[in-house]
Structures are given as C-alpha cells and as structure tokens.
PDB file of N, CA and C in Angstrom:
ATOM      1  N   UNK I  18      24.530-133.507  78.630  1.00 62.00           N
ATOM      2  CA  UNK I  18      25.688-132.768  79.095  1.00 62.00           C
ATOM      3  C   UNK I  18      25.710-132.691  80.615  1.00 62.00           C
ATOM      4  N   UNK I  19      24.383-132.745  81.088  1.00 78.00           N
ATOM      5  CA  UNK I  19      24.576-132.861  82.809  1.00 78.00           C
ATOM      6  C   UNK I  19      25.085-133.869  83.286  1.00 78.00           C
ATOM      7  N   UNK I  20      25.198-135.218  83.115  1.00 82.00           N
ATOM      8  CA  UNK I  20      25.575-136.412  83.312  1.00 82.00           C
ATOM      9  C   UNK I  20      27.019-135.966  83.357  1.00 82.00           C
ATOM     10  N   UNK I  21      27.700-135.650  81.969  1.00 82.00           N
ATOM     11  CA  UNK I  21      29.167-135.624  81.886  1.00 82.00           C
ATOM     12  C   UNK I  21      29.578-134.578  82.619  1.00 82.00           C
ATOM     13  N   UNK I  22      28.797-133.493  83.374  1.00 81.00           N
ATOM     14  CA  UNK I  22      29.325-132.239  83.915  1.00 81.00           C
ATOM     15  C   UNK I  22      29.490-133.066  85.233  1.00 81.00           C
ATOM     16  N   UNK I  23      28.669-133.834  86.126  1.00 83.00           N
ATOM     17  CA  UNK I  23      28.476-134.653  87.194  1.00 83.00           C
ATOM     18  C   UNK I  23      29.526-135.476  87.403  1.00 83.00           C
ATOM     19  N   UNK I  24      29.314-135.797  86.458  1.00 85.00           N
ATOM     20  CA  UNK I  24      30.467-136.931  86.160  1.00 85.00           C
ATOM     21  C   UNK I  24      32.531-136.557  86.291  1.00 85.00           C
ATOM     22  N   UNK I  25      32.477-135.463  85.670  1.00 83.00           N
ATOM     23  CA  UNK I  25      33.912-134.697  85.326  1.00 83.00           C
ATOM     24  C   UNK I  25      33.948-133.990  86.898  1.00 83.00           C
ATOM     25  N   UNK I  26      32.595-133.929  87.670  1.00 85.00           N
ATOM     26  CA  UNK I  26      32.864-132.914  88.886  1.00 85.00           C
ATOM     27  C   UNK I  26      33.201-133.882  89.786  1.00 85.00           C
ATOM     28  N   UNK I  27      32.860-135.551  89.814  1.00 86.00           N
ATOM     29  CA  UNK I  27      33.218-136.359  90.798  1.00 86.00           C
ATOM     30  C   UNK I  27      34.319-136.843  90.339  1.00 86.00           C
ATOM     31  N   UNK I  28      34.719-136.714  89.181  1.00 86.00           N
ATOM     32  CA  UNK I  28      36.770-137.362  89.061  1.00 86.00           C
ATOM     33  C   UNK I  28      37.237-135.550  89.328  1.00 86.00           C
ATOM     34  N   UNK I  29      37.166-135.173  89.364  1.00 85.00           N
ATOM     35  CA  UNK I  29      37.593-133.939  89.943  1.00 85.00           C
ATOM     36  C   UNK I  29      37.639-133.753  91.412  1.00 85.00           C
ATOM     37  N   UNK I  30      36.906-134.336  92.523  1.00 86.00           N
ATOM     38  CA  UNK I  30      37.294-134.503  93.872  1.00 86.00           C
ATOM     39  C   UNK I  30      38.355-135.573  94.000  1.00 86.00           C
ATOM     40  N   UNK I  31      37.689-136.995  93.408  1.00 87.00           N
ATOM     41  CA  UNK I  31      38.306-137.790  93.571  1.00 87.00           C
ATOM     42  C   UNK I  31      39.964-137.378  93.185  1.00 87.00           C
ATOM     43  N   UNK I  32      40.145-136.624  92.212  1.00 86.00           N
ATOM     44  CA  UNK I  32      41.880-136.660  92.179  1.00 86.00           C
ATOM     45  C   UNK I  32      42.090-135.569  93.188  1.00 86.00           C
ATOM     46  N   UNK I  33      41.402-134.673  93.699  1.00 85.00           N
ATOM     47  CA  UNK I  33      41.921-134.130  94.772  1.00 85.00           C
ATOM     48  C   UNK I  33      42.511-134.824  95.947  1.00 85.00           C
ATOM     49  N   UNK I  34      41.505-135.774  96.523  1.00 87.00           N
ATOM     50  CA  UNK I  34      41.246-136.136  97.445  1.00 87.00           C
ATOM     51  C   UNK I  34      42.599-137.860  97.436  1.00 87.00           C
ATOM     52  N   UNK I  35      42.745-137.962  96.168  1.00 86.00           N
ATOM     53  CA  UNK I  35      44.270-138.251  95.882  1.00 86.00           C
ATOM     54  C   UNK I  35      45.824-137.877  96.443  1.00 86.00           C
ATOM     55  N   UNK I  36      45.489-136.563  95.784  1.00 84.00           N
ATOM     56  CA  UNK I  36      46.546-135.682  95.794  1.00 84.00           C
ATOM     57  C   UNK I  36      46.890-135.456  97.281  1.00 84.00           C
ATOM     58  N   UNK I  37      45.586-135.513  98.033  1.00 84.00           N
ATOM     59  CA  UNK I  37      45.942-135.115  99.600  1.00 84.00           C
ATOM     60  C   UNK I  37      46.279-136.308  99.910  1.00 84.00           C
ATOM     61  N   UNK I  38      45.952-137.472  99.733  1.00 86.00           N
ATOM     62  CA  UNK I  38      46.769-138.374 100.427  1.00 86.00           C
ATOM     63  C   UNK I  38      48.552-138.816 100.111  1.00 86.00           C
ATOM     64  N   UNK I  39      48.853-138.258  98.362  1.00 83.00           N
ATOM     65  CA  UNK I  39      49.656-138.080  98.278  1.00 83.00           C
ATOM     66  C   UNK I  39      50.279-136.793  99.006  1.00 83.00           C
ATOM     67  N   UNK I  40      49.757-136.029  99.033  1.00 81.00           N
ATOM     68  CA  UNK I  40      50.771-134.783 100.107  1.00 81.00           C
ATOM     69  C   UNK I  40      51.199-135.326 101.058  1.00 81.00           C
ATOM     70  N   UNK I  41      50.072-136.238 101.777  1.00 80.00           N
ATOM     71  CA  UNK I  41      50.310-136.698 103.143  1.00 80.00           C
ATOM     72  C   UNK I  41      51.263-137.614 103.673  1.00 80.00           C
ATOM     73  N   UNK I  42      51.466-138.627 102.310  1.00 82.00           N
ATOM     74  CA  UNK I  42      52.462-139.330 102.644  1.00 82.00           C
ATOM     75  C   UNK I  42      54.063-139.064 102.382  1.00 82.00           C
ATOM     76  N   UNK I  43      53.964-138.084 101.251  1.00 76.00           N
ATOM     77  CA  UNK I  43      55.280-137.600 100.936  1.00 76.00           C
ATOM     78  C   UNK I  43      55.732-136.188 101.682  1.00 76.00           C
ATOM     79  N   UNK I  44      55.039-135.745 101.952  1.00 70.00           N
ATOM     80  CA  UNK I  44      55.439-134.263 102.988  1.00 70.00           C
ATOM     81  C   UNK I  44      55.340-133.327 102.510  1.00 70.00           C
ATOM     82  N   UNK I  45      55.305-132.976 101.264  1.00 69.00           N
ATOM     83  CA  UNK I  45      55.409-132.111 100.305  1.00 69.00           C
ATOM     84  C   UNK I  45      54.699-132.362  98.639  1.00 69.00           C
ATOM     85  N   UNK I  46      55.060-131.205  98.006  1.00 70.00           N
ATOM     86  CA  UNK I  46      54.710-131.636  96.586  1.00 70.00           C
ATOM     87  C   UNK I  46      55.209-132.270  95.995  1.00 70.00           C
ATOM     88  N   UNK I  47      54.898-132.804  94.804  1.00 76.00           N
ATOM     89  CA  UNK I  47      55.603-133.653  94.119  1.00 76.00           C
ATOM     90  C   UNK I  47      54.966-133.114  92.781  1.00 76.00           C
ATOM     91  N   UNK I  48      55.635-133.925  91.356  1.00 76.00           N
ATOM     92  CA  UNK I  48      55.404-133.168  89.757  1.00 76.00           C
ATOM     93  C   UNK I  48      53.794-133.956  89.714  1.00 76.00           C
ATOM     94  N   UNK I  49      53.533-134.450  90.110  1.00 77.00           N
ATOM     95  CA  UNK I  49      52.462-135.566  89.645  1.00 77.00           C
ATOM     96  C   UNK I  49      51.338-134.710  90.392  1.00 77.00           C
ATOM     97  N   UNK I  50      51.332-133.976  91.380  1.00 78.00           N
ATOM     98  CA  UNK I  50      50.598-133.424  92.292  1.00 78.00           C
ATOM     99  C   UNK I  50      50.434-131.660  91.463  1.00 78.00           C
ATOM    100  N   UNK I  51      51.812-131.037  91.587  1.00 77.00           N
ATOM    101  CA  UNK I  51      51.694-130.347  90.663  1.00 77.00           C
ATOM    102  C   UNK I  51      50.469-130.027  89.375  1.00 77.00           C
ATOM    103  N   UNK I  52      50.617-131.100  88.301  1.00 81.00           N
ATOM    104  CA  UNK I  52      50.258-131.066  87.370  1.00 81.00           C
ATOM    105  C   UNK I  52      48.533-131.517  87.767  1.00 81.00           C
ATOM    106  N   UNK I  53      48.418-132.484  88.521  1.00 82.00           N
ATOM    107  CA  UNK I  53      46.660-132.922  88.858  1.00 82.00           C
ATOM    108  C   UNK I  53      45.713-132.069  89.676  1.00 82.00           C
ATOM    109  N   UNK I  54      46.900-131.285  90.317  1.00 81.00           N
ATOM    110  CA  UNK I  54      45.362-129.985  91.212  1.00 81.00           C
ATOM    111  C   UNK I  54      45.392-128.802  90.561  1.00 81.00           C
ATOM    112  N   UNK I  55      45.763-128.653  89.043  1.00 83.00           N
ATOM    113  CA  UNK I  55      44.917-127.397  88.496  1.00 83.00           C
ATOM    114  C   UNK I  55      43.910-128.052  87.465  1.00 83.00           C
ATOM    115  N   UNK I  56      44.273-129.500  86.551  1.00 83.00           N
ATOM    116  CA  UNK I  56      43.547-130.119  85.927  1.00 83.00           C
ATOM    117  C   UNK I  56      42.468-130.662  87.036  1.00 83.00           C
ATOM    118  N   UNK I  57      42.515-131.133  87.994  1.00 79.00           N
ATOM    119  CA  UNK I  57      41.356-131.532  88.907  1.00 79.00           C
ATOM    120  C   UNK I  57      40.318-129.948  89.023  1.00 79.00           C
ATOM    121  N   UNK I  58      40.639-129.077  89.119  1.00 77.00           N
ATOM    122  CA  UNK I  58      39.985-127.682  89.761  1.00 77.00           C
ATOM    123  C   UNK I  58      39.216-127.120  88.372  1.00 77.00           C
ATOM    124  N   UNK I  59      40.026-127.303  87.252  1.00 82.00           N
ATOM    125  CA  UNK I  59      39.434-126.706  85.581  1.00 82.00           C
ATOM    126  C   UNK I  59      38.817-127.855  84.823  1.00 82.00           C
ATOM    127  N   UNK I  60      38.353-129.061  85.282  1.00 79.00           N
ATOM    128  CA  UNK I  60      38.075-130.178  84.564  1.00 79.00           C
ATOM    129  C   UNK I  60      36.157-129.873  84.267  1.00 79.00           C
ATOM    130  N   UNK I  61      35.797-129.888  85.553  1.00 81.00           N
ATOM    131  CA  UNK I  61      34.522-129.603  84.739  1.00 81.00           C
ATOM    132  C   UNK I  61      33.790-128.116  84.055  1.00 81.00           C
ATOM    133  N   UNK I  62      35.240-127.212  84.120  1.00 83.00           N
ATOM    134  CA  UNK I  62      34.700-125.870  83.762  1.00 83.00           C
ATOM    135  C   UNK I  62      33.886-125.827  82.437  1.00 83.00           C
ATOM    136  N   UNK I  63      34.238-126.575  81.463  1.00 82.00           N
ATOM    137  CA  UNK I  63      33.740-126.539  79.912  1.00 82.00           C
ATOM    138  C   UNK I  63      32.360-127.235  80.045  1.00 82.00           C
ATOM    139  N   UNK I  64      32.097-128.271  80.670  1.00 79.00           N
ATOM    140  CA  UNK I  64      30.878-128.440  80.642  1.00 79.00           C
ATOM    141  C   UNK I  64      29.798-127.312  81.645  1.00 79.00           C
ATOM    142  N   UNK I  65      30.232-126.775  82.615  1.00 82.00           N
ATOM    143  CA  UNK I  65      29.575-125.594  83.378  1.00 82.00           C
ATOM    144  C   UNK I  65      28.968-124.673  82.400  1.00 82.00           C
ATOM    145  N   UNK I  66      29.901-124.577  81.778  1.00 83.00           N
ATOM    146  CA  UNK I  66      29.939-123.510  81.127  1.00 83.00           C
ATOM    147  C   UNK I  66      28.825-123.583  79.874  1.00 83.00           C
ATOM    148  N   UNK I  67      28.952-124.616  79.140  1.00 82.00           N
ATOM    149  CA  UNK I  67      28.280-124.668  78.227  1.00 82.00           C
ATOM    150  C   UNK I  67      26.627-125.772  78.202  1.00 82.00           C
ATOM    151  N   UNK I  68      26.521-125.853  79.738  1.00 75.00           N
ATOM    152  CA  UNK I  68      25.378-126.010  79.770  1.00 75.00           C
ATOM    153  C   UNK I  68      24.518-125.317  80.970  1.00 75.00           C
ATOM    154  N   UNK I  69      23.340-124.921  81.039  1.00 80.00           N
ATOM    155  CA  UNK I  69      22.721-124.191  82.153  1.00 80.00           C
ATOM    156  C   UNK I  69      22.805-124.610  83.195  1.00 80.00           C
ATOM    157  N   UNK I  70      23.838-124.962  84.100  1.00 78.00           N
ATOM    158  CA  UNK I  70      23.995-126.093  85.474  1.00 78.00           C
ATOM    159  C   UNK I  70      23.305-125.537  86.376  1.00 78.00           C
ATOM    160  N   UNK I  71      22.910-125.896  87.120  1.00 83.00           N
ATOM    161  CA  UNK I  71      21.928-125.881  89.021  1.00 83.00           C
ATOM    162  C   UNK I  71      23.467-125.634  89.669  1.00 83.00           C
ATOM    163  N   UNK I  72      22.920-124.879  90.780  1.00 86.00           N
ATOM    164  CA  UNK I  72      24.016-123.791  91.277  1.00 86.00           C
ATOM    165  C   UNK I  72      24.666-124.936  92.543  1.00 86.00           C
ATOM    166  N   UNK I  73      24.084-125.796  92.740  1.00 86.00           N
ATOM    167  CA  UNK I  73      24.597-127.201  93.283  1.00 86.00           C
ATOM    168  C   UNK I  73      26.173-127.194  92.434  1.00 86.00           C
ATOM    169  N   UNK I  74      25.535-127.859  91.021  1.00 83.00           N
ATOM    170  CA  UNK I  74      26.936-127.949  90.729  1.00 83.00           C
ATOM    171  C   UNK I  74      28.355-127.142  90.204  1.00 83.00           C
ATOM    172  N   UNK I  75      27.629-125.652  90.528  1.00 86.00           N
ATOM    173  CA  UNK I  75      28.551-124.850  90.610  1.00 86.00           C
ATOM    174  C   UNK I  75      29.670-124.753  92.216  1.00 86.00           C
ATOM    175  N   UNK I  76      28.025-124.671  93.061  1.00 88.00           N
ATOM    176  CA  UNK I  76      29.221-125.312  94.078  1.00 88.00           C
ATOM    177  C   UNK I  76      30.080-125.695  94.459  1.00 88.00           C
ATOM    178  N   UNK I  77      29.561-127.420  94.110  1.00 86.00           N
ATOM    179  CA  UNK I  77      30.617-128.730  94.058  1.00 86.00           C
ATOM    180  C   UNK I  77      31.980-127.731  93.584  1.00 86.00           C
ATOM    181  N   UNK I  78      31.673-127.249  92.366  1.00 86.00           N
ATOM    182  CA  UNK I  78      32.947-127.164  91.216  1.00 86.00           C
ATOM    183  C   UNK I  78      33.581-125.841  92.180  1.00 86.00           C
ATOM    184  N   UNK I  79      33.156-125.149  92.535  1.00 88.00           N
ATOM    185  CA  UNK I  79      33.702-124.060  93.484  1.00 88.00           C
ATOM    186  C   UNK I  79      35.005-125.368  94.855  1.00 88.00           C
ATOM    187  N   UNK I  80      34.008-125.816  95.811  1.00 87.00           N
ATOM    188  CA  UNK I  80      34.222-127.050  96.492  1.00 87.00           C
ATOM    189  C   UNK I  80      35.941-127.589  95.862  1.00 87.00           C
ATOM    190  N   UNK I  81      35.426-128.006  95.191  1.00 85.00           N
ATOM    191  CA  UNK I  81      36.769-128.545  94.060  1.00 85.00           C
ATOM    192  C   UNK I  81      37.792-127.750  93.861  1.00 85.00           C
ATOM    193  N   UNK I  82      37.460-126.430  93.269  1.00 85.00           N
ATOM    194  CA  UNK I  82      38.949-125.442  93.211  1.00 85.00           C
ATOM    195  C   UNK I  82      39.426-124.874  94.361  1.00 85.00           C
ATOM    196  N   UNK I  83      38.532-124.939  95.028  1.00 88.00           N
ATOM    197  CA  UNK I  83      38.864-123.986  96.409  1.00 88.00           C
ATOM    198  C   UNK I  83      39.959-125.692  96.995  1.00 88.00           C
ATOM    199  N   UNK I  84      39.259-126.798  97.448  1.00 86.00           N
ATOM    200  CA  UNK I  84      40.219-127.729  97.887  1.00 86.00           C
ATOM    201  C   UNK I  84      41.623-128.169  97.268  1.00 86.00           C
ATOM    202  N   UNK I  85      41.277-127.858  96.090  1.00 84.00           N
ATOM    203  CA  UNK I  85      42.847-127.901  95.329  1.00 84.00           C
ATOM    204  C   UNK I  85      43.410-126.877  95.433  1.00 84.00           C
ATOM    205  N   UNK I  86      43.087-125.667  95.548  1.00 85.00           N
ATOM    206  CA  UNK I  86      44.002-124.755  95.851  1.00 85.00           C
ATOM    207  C   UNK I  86      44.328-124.761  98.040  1.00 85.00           C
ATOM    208  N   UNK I  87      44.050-125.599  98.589  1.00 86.00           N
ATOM    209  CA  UNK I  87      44.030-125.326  99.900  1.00 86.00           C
ATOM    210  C   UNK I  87      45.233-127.182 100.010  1.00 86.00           C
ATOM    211  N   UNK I  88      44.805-128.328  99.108  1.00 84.00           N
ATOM    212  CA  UNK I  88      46.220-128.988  99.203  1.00 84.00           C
ATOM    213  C   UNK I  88      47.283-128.620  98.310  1.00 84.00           C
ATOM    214  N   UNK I  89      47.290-127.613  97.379  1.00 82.00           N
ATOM    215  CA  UNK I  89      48.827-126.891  97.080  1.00 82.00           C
ATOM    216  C   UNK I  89      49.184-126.133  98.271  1.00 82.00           C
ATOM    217  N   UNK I  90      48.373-125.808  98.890  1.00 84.00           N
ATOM    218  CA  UNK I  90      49.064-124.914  99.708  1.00 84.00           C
ATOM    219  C   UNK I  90      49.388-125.076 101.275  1.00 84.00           C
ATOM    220  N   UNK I  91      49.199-126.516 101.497  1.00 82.00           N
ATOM    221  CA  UNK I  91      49.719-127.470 102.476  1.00 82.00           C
ATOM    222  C   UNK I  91      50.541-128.075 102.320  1.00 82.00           C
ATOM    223  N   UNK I  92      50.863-128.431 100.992  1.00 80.00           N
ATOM    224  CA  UNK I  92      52.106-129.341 100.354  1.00 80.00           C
ATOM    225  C   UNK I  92      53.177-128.215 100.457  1.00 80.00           C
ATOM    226  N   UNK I  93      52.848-127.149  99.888  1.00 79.00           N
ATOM    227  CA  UNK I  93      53.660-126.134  99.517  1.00 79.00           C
ATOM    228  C   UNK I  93      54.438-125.452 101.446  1.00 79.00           C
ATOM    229  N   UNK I  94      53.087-125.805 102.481  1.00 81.00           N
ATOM    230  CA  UNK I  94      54.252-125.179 103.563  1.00 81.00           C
ATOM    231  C   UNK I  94      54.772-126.637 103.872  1.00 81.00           C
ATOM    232  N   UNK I  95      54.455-127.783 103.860  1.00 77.00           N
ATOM    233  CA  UNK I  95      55.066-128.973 104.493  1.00 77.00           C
ATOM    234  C   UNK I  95      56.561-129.022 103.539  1.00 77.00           C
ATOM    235  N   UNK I  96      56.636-128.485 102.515  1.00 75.00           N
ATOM    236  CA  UNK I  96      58.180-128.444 101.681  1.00 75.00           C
ATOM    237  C   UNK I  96      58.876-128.016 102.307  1.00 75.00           C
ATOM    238  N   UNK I  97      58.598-126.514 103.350  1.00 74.00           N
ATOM    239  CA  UNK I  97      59.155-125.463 104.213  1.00 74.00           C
ATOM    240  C   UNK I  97      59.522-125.339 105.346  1.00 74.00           C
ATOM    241  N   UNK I  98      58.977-126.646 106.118  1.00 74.00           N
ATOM    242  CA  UNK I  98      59.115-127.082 107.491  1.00 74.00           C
ATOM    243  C   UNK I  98      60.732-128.275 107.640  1.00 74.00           C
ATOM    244  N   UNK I  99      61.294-127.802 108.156  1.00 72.00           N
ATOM    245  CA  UNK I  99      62.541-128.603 108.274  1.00 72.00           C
ATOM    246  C   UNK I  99      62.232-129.884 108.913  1.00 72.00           C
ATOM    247  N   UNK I 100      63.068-130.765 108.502  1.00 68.00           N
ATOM    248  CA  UNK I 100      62.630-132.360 108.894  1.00 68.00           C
ATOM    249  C   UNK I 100      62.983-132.352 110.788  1.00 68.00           C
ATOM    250  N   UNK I 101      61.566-132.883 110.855  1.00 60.00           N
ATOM    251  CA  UNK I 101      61.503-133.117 112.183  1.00 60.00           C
ATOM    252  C   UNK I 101      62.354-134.497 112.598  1.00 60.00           C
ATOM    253  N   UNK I 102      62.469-135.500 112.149  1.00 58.00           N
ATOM    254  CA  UNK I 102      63.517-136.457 112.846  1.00 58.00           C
ATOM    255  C   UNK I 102      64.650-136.049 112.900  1.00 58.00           C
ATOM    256  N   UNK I 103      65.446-135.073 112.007  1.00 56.00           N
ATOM    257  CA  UNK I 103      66.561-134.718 111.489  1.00 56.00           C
ATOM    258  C   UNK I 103      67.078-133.683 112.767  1.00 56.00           C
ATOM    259  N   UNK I 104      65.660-132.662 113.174  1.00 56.00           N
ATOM    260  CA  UNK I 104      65.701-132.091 114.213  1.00 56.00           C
ATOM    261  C   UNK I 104      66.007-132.560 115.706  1.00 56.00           C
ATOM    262  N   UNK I 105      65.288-133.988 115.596  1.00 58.00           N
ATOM    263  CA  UNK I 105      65.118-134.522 116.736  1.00 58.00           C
ATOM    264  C   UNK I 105      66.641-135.714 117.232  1.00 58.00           C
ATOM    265  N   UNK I 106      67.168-135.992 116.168  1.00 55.00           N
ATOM    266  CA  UNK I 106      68.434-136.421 116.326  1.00 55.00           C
ATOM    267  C   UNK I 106      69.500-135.560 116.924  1.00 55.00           C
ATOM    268  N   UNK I 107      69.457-134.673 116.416  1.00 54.00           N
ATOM    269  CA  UNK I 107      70.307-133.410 116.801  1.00 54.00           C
ATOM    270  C   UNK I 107      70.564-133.149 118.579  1.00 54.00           C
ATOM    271  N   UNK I 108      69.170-133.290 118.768  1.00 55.00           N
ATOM    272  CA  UNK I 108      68.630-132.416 120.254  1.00 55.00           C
ATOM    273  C   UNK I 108      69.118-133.603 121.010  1.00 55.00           C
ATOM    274  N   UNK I 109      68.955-134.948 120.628  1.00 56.00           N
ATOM    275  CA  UNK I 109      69.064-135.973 121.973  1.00 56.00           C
ATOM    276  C   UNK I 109      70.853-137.008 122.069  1.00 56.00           C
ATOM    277  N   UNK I 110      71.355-136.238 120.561  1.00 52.00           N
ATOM    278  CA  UNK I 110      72.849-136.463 120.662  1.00 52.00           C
ATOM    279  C   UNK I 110      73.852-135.675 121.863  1.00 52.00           C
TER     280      UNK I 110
END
C-alpha cells in the first residue's frame, strides 16, 4: 500500500503542476481545471489513511492540497483582472 500511496501522491503533483500551466496559458479557470485540483488534492487521501504513512508523506499530500488550493485561487483572481491588451488599446487610441 506504500508504493500505491507514493505513487497516487506523485500523479497528484503532477496534475497540479498541469493545471498551473494550464492557468497560465489560459488566464483563468477552465471546467477541466475545475474538476482536476480537488481530485489532484483528495487522490491519495484513502491510501493515507488506511495505511500507517511516514509523516513525509503526509507532507507531500499536505504540499499537494495546499498547491491546489493556491492555483484555484490564481486562476480564480486572473478571471477578475480585466484584459490588459483590451486596456491597452483603449489608452493609445
């Protein structure tokens, strides 16, 4: 069960670390982003849970929810920020 807890905790960054590059290129959230940073953040909870883990990989898994909750909430102000070219057309017309 440690293997698969290890295992579920490194596809669990990895789709974070996704998701931020998707934030990054789209500006905002999107449904696909949505739906992958609460499944990325709760993915290895069941194995945590049901086996005696080393506080390492509680960490990590801390690591993990805390970063998915910190790119929702970069996506979430970049939705809120008015388009800067849109701005910048304006000013030099």
């Amino acid at each position: 069960m440690t293997a698969l807890t290890w295992v579920l905790i490194a596809v669990g960054l990895m789709t974070v670390a996704a998701c931020v590059v998707r934030v990054h290129r789209m500006g905002g959230p999107s449904r696909e982003v949505a739906i992958a940073l609460p499944v990325a953040a709760a993915l290895a909870l069941p194995g945590l849970l049901a086996d005696q883990a080393p506080a390492v990989v509680w960490g990590l898994w801390g690591a993990t929810t805390i970063a998915a909750a910190l790119t929702w909430a970069v996506a979430n102000t970049l939705r809120d920020i008015p388009d800067r070219a849109a701005g910048k057309a304006r000013s030099t017309s």
